[in-house]
mmCIF file of C-alpha atoms and ligand atoms in Angstrom:
data_model
loop_
_atom_site.group_PDB
_atom_site.id
_atom_site.type_symbol
_atom_site.label_atom_id
_atom_site.label_comp_id
_atom_site.label_asym_id
_atom_site.label_seq_id
_atom_site.Cartn_x
_atom_site.Cartn_y
_atom_site.Cartn_z
ATOM 1 C CA UNK A 177 20.501 18.665 -18.650
ATOM 2 C CA UNK A 178 20.728 21.503 -16.144
ATOM 3 C CA UNK A 179 23.409 21.646 -13.447
ATOM 4 C CA UNK A 180 24.580 24.145 -10.816
ATOM 5 C CA UNK A 181 28.330 24.517 -11.148
ATOM 6 C CA UNK A 182 30.847 26.181 -8.875
ATOM 7 C CA UNK A 183 33.298 28.236 -10.987
ATOM 8 C CA UNK A 184 34.928 30.445 -8.353
ATOM 9 C CA UNK A 185 34.082 31.968 -4.966
ATOM 10 C CA UNK A 186 30.869 33.954 -5.459
ATOM 11 C CA UNK A 187 30.339 32.398 -8.894
ATOM 12 C CA UNK A 188 27.896 29.482 -9.049
ATOM 13 C CA UNK A 189 26.115 29.152 -12.388
ATOM 14 C CA UNK A 190 23.045 27.173 -13.384
ATOM 15 C CA UNK A 191 23.960 26.019 -16.880
ATOM 16 C CA UNK A 192 23.500 23.293 -19.476
ATOM 17 C CA UNK A 193 25.739 20.248 -19.457
ATOM 18 C CA UNK A 194 25.905 16.921 -21.239
ATOM 19 C CA UNK A 195 24.291 14.055 -19.314
ATOM 20 C CA UNK A 196 27.039 12.036 -17.633
ATOM 21 C CA UNK A 197 27.356 8.371 -18.590
ATOM 22 C CA UNK A 198 28.312 5.675 -16.096
ATOM 23 C CA UNK A 199 31.706 4.043 -16.560
ATOM 24 C CA UNK A 200 32.469 0.494 -15.402
ATOM 25 C CA UNK A 201 31.267 0.005 -11.843
ATOM 26 C CA UNK A 202 29.361 3.333 -11.763
ATOM 27 C CA UNK A 203 25.639 3.939 -11.321
ATOM 28 C CA UNK A 204 23.816 6.833 -12.976
ATOM 29 C CA UNK A 205 20.937 8.353 -11.045
ATOM 30 C CA UNK A 206 18.177 10.866 -11.693
ATOM 31 C CA UNK A 207 18.570 13.241 -8.758
ATOM 32 C CA UNK A 208 15.246 13.825 -7.009
ATOM 33 C CA UNK A 209 16.484 15.781 -3.994
ATOM 34 C CA UNK A 210 19.807 17.300 -3.069
ATOM 35 C CA UNK A 211 19.655 19.249 0.160
ATOM 36 C CA UNK A 212 21.802 22.212 1.104
ATOM 37 C CA UNK A 213 23.758 22.957 4.247
ATOM 38 C CA UNK A 214 26.209 25.413 5.753
ATOM 39 C CA UNK A 215 29.044 23.757 3.849
ATOM 40 C CA UNK A 216 27.486 24.895 0.558
ATOM 41 C CA UNK A 217 27.515 28.462 1.885
ATOM 42 C CA UNK A 218 31.204 28.119 2.797
ATOM 43 C CA UNK A 219 32.051 26.758 -0.645
ATOM 44 C CA UNK A 220 30.084 29.545 -2.356
ATOM 45 C CA UNK A 221 31.960 32.197 -0.365
ATOM 46 C CA UNK A 222 35.464 30.794 -0.162
ATOM 47 C CA UNK A 223 35.737 27.787 -2.447
ATOM 48 C CA UNK A 224 37.365 24.661 -1.065
ATOM 49 C CA UNK A 225 40.877 23.282 -1.407
ATOM 50 C CA UNK A 226 39.457 19.964 -2.647
ATOM 51 C CA UNK A 227 37.349 21.550 -5.388
ATOM 52 C CA UNK A 228 38.974 22.192 -8.735
ATOM 53 C CA UNK A 229 36.400 24.209 -10.703
ATOM 54 C CA UNK A 230 34.226 23.927 -12.596
ATOM 55 C CA UNK A 231 32.466 21.410 -10.379
ATOM 56 C CA UNK A 232 28.798 20.451 -9.923
ATOM 57 C CA UNK A 233 28.094 20.999 -6.214
ATOM 58 C CA UNK A 234 25.697 19.185 -3.888
ATOM 59 C CA UNK A 235 26.453 16.346 -1.472
ATOM 60 C CA UNK A 236 23.155 15.407 0.260
ATOM 61 C CA UNK A 237 21.839 13.285 -2.571
ATOM 62 C CA UNK A 238 18.809 11.053 -3.118
ATOM 63 C CA UNK A 239 17.425 9.830 -6.430
ATOM 64 C CA UNK A 240 16.508 6.993 -8.687
ATOM 65 C CA UNK A 241 18.802 4.652 -10.593
ATOM 66 C CA UNK A 242 18.458 5.127 -14.362
ATOM 67 C CA UNK A 243 21.450 3.172 -15.701
ATOM 68 C CA UNK A 244 24.285 1.006 -14.482
ATOM 69 C CA UNK A 245 27.806 0.677 -15.854
ATOM 70 C CA UNK A 246 29.500 -2.572 -16.787
ATOM 71 C CA UNK A 247 30.165 -4.986 -13.899
ATOM 72 C CA UNK A 248 27.493 -3.470 -11.627
ATOM 73 C CA UNK A 249 25.355 -6.059 -9.885
ATOM 74 C CA UNK A 250 22.486 -5.626 -7.433
ATOM 75 C CA UNK A 251 21.174 -2.329 -8.811
ATOM 76 C CA UNK A 252 18.580 -1.732 -11.495
ATOM 77 C CA UNK A 253 16.738 1.193 -13.066
ATOM 78 C CA UNK A 254 13.953 2.414 -10.775
ATOM 79 C CA UNK A 255 15.784 1.629 -7.519
ATOM 80 C CA UNK A 256 15.410 4.495 -5.042
ATOM 81 C CA UNK A 257 18.769 5.358 -3.517
ATOM 82 C CA UNK A 258 20.609 7.634 -1.086
ATOM 83 C CA UNK A 259 24.300 8.412 -1.652
ATOM 84 C CA UNK A 260 27.052 8.955 0.944
ATOM 85 C CA UNK A 261 28.941 12.260 0.733
ATOM 86 C CA UNK A 262 32.351 11.348 2.175
ATOM 87 C CA UNK A 263 34.032 8.430 0.420
ATOM 88 C CA UNK A 264 36.688 6.595 2.449
ATOM 89 C CA UNK A 265 39.360 4.804 0.423
ATOM 90 C CA UNK A 266 38.702 1.492 2.176
ATOM 91 C CA UNK A 267 42.370 0.470 1.940
ATOM 92 C CA UNK A 268 44.529 2.693 4.156
ATOM 93 C CA UNK A 269 45.590 1.928 7.712
ATOM 94 C CA UNK A 270 42.709 3.951 9.254
ATOM 95 C CA UNK A 271 40.136 2.291 6.999
ATOM 96 C CA UNK A 272 41.539 -1.135 7.819
ATOM 97 C CA UNK A 273 41.182 -0.323 11.527
ATOM 98 C CA UNK A 274 37.547 0.681 10.943
ATOM 99 C CA UNK A 275 38.197 4.419 11.413
ATOM 100 C CA UNK A 276 36.504 5.294 8.118
ATOM 101 C CA UNK A 277 35.518 8.843 9.078
ATOM 102 C CA UNK A 278 39.146 9.888 9.412
ATOM 103 C CA UNK A 279 40.501 8.256 6.255
ATOM 104 C CA UNK A 280 43.271 10.618 5.122
ATOM 105 C CA UNK A 281 42.539 9.751 1.483
ATOM 106 C CA UNK A 282 38.839 10.508 1.783
ATOM 107 C CA UNK A 283 37.156 12.040 -1.267
ATOM 108 C CA UNK A 284 33.705 13.616 -1.480
ATOM 109 C CA UNK A 285 30.702 13.920 -3.767
ATOM 110 C CA UNK A 286 30.437 17.502 -4.979
ATOM 111 C CA UNK A 287 34.162 18.048 -4.345
ATOM 112 C CA UNK A 288 36.265 15.439 -6.138
ATOM 113 C CA UNK A 289 33.267 14.208 -8.138
ATOM 114 C CA UNK A 290 30.311 16.048 -9.638
ATOM 115 C CA UNK A 291 27.514 16.191 -7.074
ATOM 116 C CA UNK A 292 23.756 16.367 -6.847
ATOM 117 C CA UNK A 293 22.808 19.871 -7.950
ATOM 118 C CA UNK A 294 22.017 18.368 -11.349
ATOM 119 C CA UNK A 295 19.237 16.479 -13.066
ATOM 120 C CA UNK A 296 21.515 13.453 -13.361
ATOM 121 C CA UNK A 297 24.688 12.450 -11.611
ATOM 122 C CA UNK A 298 27.006 9.471 -11.645
ATOM 123 C CA UNK A 299 27.714 7.606 -8.424
ATOM 124 C CA UNK A 300 31.357 6.521 -8.811
ATOM 125 C CA UNK A 301 32.424 2.885 -8.454
ATOM 126 C CA UNK A 302 34.404 3.987 -5.399
ATOM 127 C CA UNK A 303 31.141 4.725 -3.581
ATOM 128 C CA UNK A 304 29.730 1.288 -4.377
ATOM 129 C CA UNK A 305 32.988 -0.349 -3.298
ATOM 130 C CA UNK A 306 32.499 0.952 0.261
ATOM 131 C CA UNK A 307 28.725 0.236 0.396
ATOM 132 C CA UNK A 308 27.910 3.900 0.017
ATOM 133 C CA UNK A 309 24.745 3.505 -2.038
ATOM 134 C CA UNK A 310 21.717 2.829 0.163
ATOM 135 C CA UNK A 311 18.288 1.596 -0.817
ATOM 136 C CA UNK A 312 15.619 4.035 0.429
ATOM 137 C CA UNK A 313 13.050 2.141 2.523
ATOM 138 C CA UNK A 314 9.417 2.227 1.392
ATOM 139 C CA UNK A 315 7.540 5.103 2.920
ATOM 140 C CA UNK A 316 10.581 7.393 3.035
ATOM 141 C CA UNK A 317 10.460 10.252 0.519
ATOM 142 C CA UNK A 318 13.464 11.418 -1.491
ATOM 143 C CA UNK A 319 13.688 14.709 0.435
ATOM 144 C CA UNK A 320 13.743 12.891 3.772
ATOM 145 C CA UNK A 321 16.290 10.410 2.424
ATOM 146 C CA UNK A 322 18.592 13.265 1.415
ATOM 147 C CA UNK A 323 18.727 14.274 5.092
ATOM 148 C CA UNK A 324 20.230 10.874 5.961
ATOM 149 C CA UNK A 325 23.676 12.284 5.113
ATOM 150 C CA UNK A 326 23.706 15.124 7.700
ATOM 151 C CA UNK A 327 21.926 12.821 10.185
ATOM 152 C CA UNK A 328 24.720 10.275 9.657
ATOM 153 C CA UNK A 329 27.261 12.939 10.666
ATOM 154 C CA UNK A 330 25.182 13.778 13.748
ATOM 155 C CA UNK A 331 24.998 10.069 14.607
ATOM 156 C CA UNK A 332 28.784 9.777 14.381
ATOM 157 C CA UNK A 333 29.106 12.790 16.706
ATOM 158 C CA UNK A 334 26.714 11.382 19.315
ATOM 159 C CA UNK A 335 28.315 7.949 19.242
ATOM 160 C CA UNK A 336 31.698 9.526 19.916
ATOM 161 C CA UNK A 337 30.167 11.642 22.717
ATOM 162 C CA UNK A 338 28.326 8.535 24.019
ATOM 163 C CA UNK A 339 24.900 10.200 24.229
ATOM 164 C CA UNK A 340 22.623 7.780 26.040
ATOM 165 C CA UNK A 341 19.987 6.992 28.633
ATOM 166 C CA UNK A 342 19.290 9.639 31.236
ATOM 167 C CA UNK A 343 21.731 12.217 29.864
ATOM 168 C CA UNK A 344 21.072 15.919 30.088
ATOM 169 C CA UNK A 345 22.185 17.255 26.709
ATOM 170 C CA UNK A 346 22.831 20.829 25.591
ATOM 171 C CA UNK A 347 22.981 21.590 21.871
ATOM 172 C CA UNK A 348 24.503 24.980 21.032
ATOM 173 C CA UNK A 349 23.452 26.085 17.543
ATOM 174 C CA UNK A 350 19.829 25.858 16.375
ATOM 175 C CA UNK A 351 20.435 25.292 12.672
ATOM 176 C CA UNK A 352 19.462 22.091 10.848
ATOM 177 C CA UNK A 353 22.335 20.186 12.445
ATOM 178 C CA UNK A 354 21.324 21.378 15.907
ATOM 179 C CA UNK A 355 17.741 20.253 15.239
ATOM 180 C CA UNK A 356 18.964 16.804 14.198
ATOM 181 C CA UNK A 357 21.085 16.610 17.358
ATOM 182 C CA UNK A 358 18.021 17.353 19.509
ATOM 183 C CA UNK A 359 15.942 14.687 17.768
ATOM 184 C CA UNK A 360 18.684 12.062 17.806
ATOM 185 C CA UNK A 361 19.527 12.674 21.482
ATOM 186 C CA UNK A 362 15.874 12.049 22.354
ATOM 187 C CA UNK A 363 15.842 8.812 20.375
ATOM 188 C CA UNK A 364 18.966 7.693 22.257
ATOM 189 C CA UNK A 365 17.203 8.113 25.607
ATOM 190 C CA UNK A 366 18.411 11.526 26.759
ATOM 191 C CA UNK A 367 16.538 12.725 29.844
ATOM 192 C CA UNK A 368 16.402 16.399 28.875
ATOM 193 C CA UNK A 369 17.626 18.257 25.800
ATOM 194 C CA UNK A 370 18.271 22.007 25.823
ATOM 195 C CA UNK A 371 18.740 24.015 22.637
ATOM 196 C CA UNK A 372 20.755 27.254 22.602
ATOM 197 C CA UNK A 373 21.494 29.900 19.974
ATOM 198 C CA UNK A 374 22.623 33.521 19.984
ATOM 199 C CA UNK A 375 20.075 34.224 17.238
ATOM 200 C CA UNK A 376 16.769 34.363 19.142
ATOM 201 C CA UNK A 377 14.698 34.303 15.960
ATOM 202 C CA UNK A 378 16.339 31.163 14.599
ATOM 203 C CA UNK A 379 16.102 29.561 18.047
ATOM 204 C CA UNK A 380 12.369 30.218 18.154
ATOM 205 C CA UNK A 381 11.837 28.802 14.653
ATOM 206 C CA UNK A 382 13.794 25.615 15.386
ATOM 207 C CA UNK A 383 12.494 25.151 18.923
ATOM 208 C CA UNK A 384 8.963 25.334 17.529
ATOM 209 C CA UNK A 385 9.720 22.215 15.503
ATOM 210 C CA UNK A 386 11.935 20.097 17.746
ATOM 211 C CA UNK A 387 10.502 21.176 21.125
ATOM 212 C CA UNK A 388 13.553 21.084 23.405
ATOM 213 C CA UNK A 389 12.965 21.006 27.168
ATOM 214 C CA UNK A 390 14.217 24.587 27.198
ATOM 215 C CA UNK A 391 15.342 27.031 24.519
ATOM 216 C CA UNK A 392 18.052 29.329 25.831
ATOM 217 C CA UNK A 393 19.745 32.415 24.465
ATOM 218 C CA UNK A 394 21.810 35.320 25.755
ATOM 219 C CA UNK A 395 25.358 35.912 26.987
ATOM 220 C CA UNK A 396 24.981 33.819 30.174
ATOM 221 C CA UNK A 397 24.406 30.336 28.675
ATOM 222 C CA UNK A 398 26.648 28.676 31.272
ATOM 223 C CA UNK A 399 24.673 30.123 34.187
ATOM 224 C CA UNK A 400 21.385 29.169 32.535
ATOM 225 C CA UNK A 401 22.468 25.567 32.010
ATOM 226 C CA UNK A 402 23.744 25.299 35.589
ATOM 227 C CA UNK A 403 20.411 26.636 36.816
ATOM 228 C CA UNK A 404 18.439 24.186 34.664
ATOM 229 C CA UNK A 405 20.501 21.280 36.001
ATOM 230 C CA UNK A 406 20.541 22.268 39.709
ATOM 231 C CA UNK A 407 24.175 23.281 39.452
ATOM 232 C CA UNK A 408 25.310 19.940 38.073
ATOM 233 C CA UNK A 409 25.880 20.879 34.437
ATOM 234 C CA UNK A 410 25.088 18.858 31.321
ATOM 235 C CA UNK A 411 26.242 15.292 30.714
ATOM 236 C CA UNK A 412 26.809 16.108 27.061
ATOM 237 C CA UNK A 413 27.340 19.458 25.357
ATOM 238 C CA UNK A 414 27.351 19.582 21.553
ATOM 239 C CA UNK A 415 28.565 22.709 19.774
ATOM 240 C CA UNK A 416 26.815 22.795 16.414
ATOM 241 C CA UNK A 417 28.130 26.245 15.565
ATOM 242 C CA UNK A 418 31.398 27.572 14.141
ATOM 243 C CA UNK A 419 32.134 29.434 17.349
ATOM 244 C CA UNK A 420 35.186 29.251 19.605
ATOM 245 C CA UNK A 421 33.216 31.144 22.280
ATOM 246 C CA UNK A 422 30.579 28.399 22.209
ATOM 247 C CA UNK A 423 33.291 25.752 22.636
ATOM 248 C CA UNK A 424 34.720 27.615 25.643
ATOM 249 C CA UNK A 425 31.241 27.897 27.175
ATOM 250 C CA UNK A 426 30.644 24.190 26.521
ATOM 251 C CA UNK A 427 33.643 23.274 28.678
ATOM 252 C CA UNK A 428 32.276 25.345 31.561
ATOM 253 C CA UNK A 429 28.710 23.969 31.442
ATOM 254 C CA UNK A 430 29.641 20.270 31.382
ATOM 255 C CA UNK A 431 28.882 18.081 34.389
ATOM 256 C CA UNK A 432 31.550 15.945 36.062
ATOM 257 C CA UNK A 433 32.515 13.140 33.649
ATOM 258 C CA UNK A 434 30.710 15.145 30.973
ATOM 259 C CA UNK A 435 31.411 14.774 27.268
ATOM 260 C CA UNK A 436 31.870 17.745 24.976
ATOM 261 C CA UNK A 437 31.466 17.334 21.241
ATOM 262 C CA UNK A 438 33.168 19.972 19.120
ATOM 263 C CA UNK A 439 30.820 18.995 16.318
ATOM 264 C CA UNK A 440 31.125 22.134 14.233
ATOM 265 C CA UNK A 441 34.588 23.159 13.036
ATOM 266 C CA UNK A 442 36.008 26.640 13.540
ATOM 267 C CA UNK A 443 37.104 29.075 10.822
ATOM 268 C CA UNK A 444 40.503 28.006 9.437
ATOM 269 C CA UNK A 445 42.091 31.346 10.325
ATOM 270 C CA UNK A 446 40.812 31.338 13.924
ATOM 271 C CA UNK A 447 40.877 27.780 15.334
ATOM 272 C CA UNK A 448 42.483 28.361 18.770
ATOM 273 C CA UNK A 449 40.386 28.522 21.961
ATOM 274 C CA UNK A 450 41.162 28.948 25.668
ATOM 275 C CA UNK A 451 40.700 25.685 27.550
ATOM 276 C CA UNK A 452 40.998 25.435 31.343
ATOM 277 C CA UNK A 453 42.914 22.183 31.456
ATOM 278 C CA UNK A 454 42.163 21.742 35.153
ATOM 279 C CA UNK A 455 38.458 21.611 34.379
ATOM 280 C CA UNK A 456 39.151 18.688 32.077
ATOM 281 C CA UNK A 457 41.459 17.071 34.629
ATOM 282 C CA UNK A 458 39.473 17.313 37.861
ATOM 283 C CA UNK A 459 36.063 16.863 36.298
ATOM 284 C CA UNK A 460 37.197 13.978 34.092
ATOM 285 C CA UNK A 461 35.787 15.606 30.987
ATOM 286 C CA UNK A 462 36.020 14.048 27.542
ATOM 287 C CA UNK A 463 36.338 16.295 24.507
ATOM 288 C CA UNK A 464 35.595 14.665 21.157
ATOM 289 C CA UNK A 465 35.574 15.858 17.570
ATOM 290 C CA UNK A 466 33.480 14.691 14.622
ATOM 291 C CA UNK A 467 34.477 14.459 10.981
ATOM 292 C CA UNK A 468 31.568 13.545 8.739
ATOM 293 C CA UNK A 469 30.263 10.009 8.716
ATOM 294 C CA UNK A 470 30.978 6.504 7.468
ATOM 295 C CA UNK A 471 28.879 4.558 4.943
ATOM 296 C CA UNK A 472 27.500 2.492 7.860
ATOM 297 C CA UNK A 473 26.365 5.684 9.614
ATOM 298 C CA UNK A 474 24.440 6.649 6.450
ATOM 299 C CA UNK A 475 22.684 3.286 6.336
ATOM 300 C CA UNK A 476 21.751 3.536 10.016
ATOM 301 C CA UNK A 477 20.585 7.150 9.649
ATOM 302 C CA UNK A 478 18.249 6.070 6.867
ATOM 303 C CA UNK A 479 16.824 3.363 9.140
ATOM 304 C CA UNK A 480 16.341 5.892 11.982
ATOM 305 C CA UNK A 481 14.336 8.057 9.583
ATOM 306 C CA UNK A 482 12.336 5.102 8.230
ATOM 307 C CA UNK A 483 11.443 3.769 11.685
ATOM 308 C CA UNK A 484 10.233 7.162 12.857
ATOM 309 C CA UNK A 485 12.883 7.263 15.608
ATOM 310 C CA UNK A 486 14.242 10.496 14.101
ATOM 311 C CA UNK A 487 11.591 12.273 12.048
ATOM 312 C CA UNK A 488 12.988 14.751 9.528
ATOM 313 C CA UNK A 489 10.093 15.552 7.162
ATOM 314 C CA UNK A 490 8.947 18.538 9.241
ATOM 315 C CA UNK A 491 12.503 19.953 9.282
ATOM 316 C CA UNK A 492 12.422 20.441 5.496
ATOM 317 C CA UNK A 493 11.059 23.980 5.381
ATOM 318 C CA UNK A 494 11.970 25.010 1.817
ATOM 319 C CA UNK A 495 11.838 23.150 -1.526
ATOM 320 C CA UNK A 496 13.331 24.887 -4.561
ATOM 321 C CA UNK A 497 14.025 23.944 -8.177
ATOM 322 C CA UNK A 498 17.610 23.817 -9.472
ATOM 323 C CA UNK A 499 17.248 27.390 -10.791
ATOM 324 C CA UNK A 500 16.763 28.484 -7.200
ATOM 325 C CA UNK A 501 20.098 27.174 -5.933
ATOM 326 C CA UNK A 502 21.513 30.653 -5.248
ATOM 327 C CA UNK A 503 18.343 31.603 -3.357
ATOM 328 C CA UNK A 504 18.683 28.366 -1.420
ATOM 329 C CA UNK A 505 22.275 29.131 -0.437
ATOM 330 C CA UNK A 506 21.278 32.682 0.535
ATOM 331 C CA UNK A 507 18.419 31.362 2.677
ATOM 332 C CA UNK A 508 20.784 28.963 4.443
ATOM 333 C CA UNK A 509 23.345 31.754 4.944
ATOM 334 C CA UNK A 510 20.726 33.988 6.585
ATOM 335 C CA UNK A 511 19.634 31.204 8.945
ATOM 336 C CA UNK A 512 16.075 31.788 7.725
ATOM 337 C CA UNK A 513 15.279 28.124 7.166
ATOM 338 C CA UNK A 514 15.797 24.780 8.814
ATOM 339 C CA UNK A 515 16.439 22.459 5.858
ATOM 340 C CA UNK A 516 16.416 23.729 2.283
ATOM 341 C CA UNK A 517 16.252 21.081 -0.419
ATOM 342 C CA UNK A 518 16.764 21.377 -4.160
ATOM 343 C CA UNK A 519 14.494 19.337 -6.444
ATOM 344 C CA UNK A 520 16.297 19.271 -9.812
HETATM 345 ZN ZN1 ZN B 250 25.918 18.941 4.129
HETATM 346 ZN ZN1 ZN B 251 41.270 5.134 3.909
#
């Protein structure tokens, strides 16, 4: 079979590999869609400390069960499934307390295990042990189902930031994650959702699909948000961009008792921002992080897609075969697409 393997930074090869066979407790799937995201670009450029090459990449996986290992019950060939990306251990203190997204022993598909840029992949027993294999509801395509993983991360972020009824929400960063934030905020009852990006072209492309109440760009985002909200600021500000400047702006555009989600991480060599602590103090602001998603978030994300509460089909702008994986990563890197999916 064909796979796309990471060998070293700048060196991803589409090559032949033996079909993997499921061990006890594993499930083998025929990958139908594995979507790409900014993380794939980061891995391509810099590698990742959890990836020991060579490794088949790809962590937004949907496919069809073709074989099950010994001791697997409840799954059969032909079942349509979506796979979690982050695998909590299920046993540590954080997992026992229900804090699965911050499990310190977390492993990931495409990092510790071969991922979905392949015709076939094996879902490890560890994934099944934490309920990380989800049945795709009828009417949901494989490509849409593959977007359940990033949507699950967005859902975790908005739960932590308590996005809800009547909120004015600003999303900074108009990539695929920003688009999902806009759609999810609407489904959670937000009053108005504003989408911002420094790249006017990308903003226009994404705004055309998700139709925010306003699309804003330029150096004076804070002033624009204050103007749009009659000086009050936004109840929730989500930074879906790897930008310390965006995080600093987010703090200044939040309303009293506002919540700020630092959804996107910052570059490892430049993670320090300036924070006016008195803003946080007097305005009773809450700053939250977001680290991936739990298996339960994945299951709920899939239901949000299936019910139509968060449509994703129109966000998938590019479909490429496995051979096109480098083009896909380049397209994501240039911000020229919303969601790019690989169909191995
Ligand atoms: Zn991803
Ligand atoms: Zn754990």
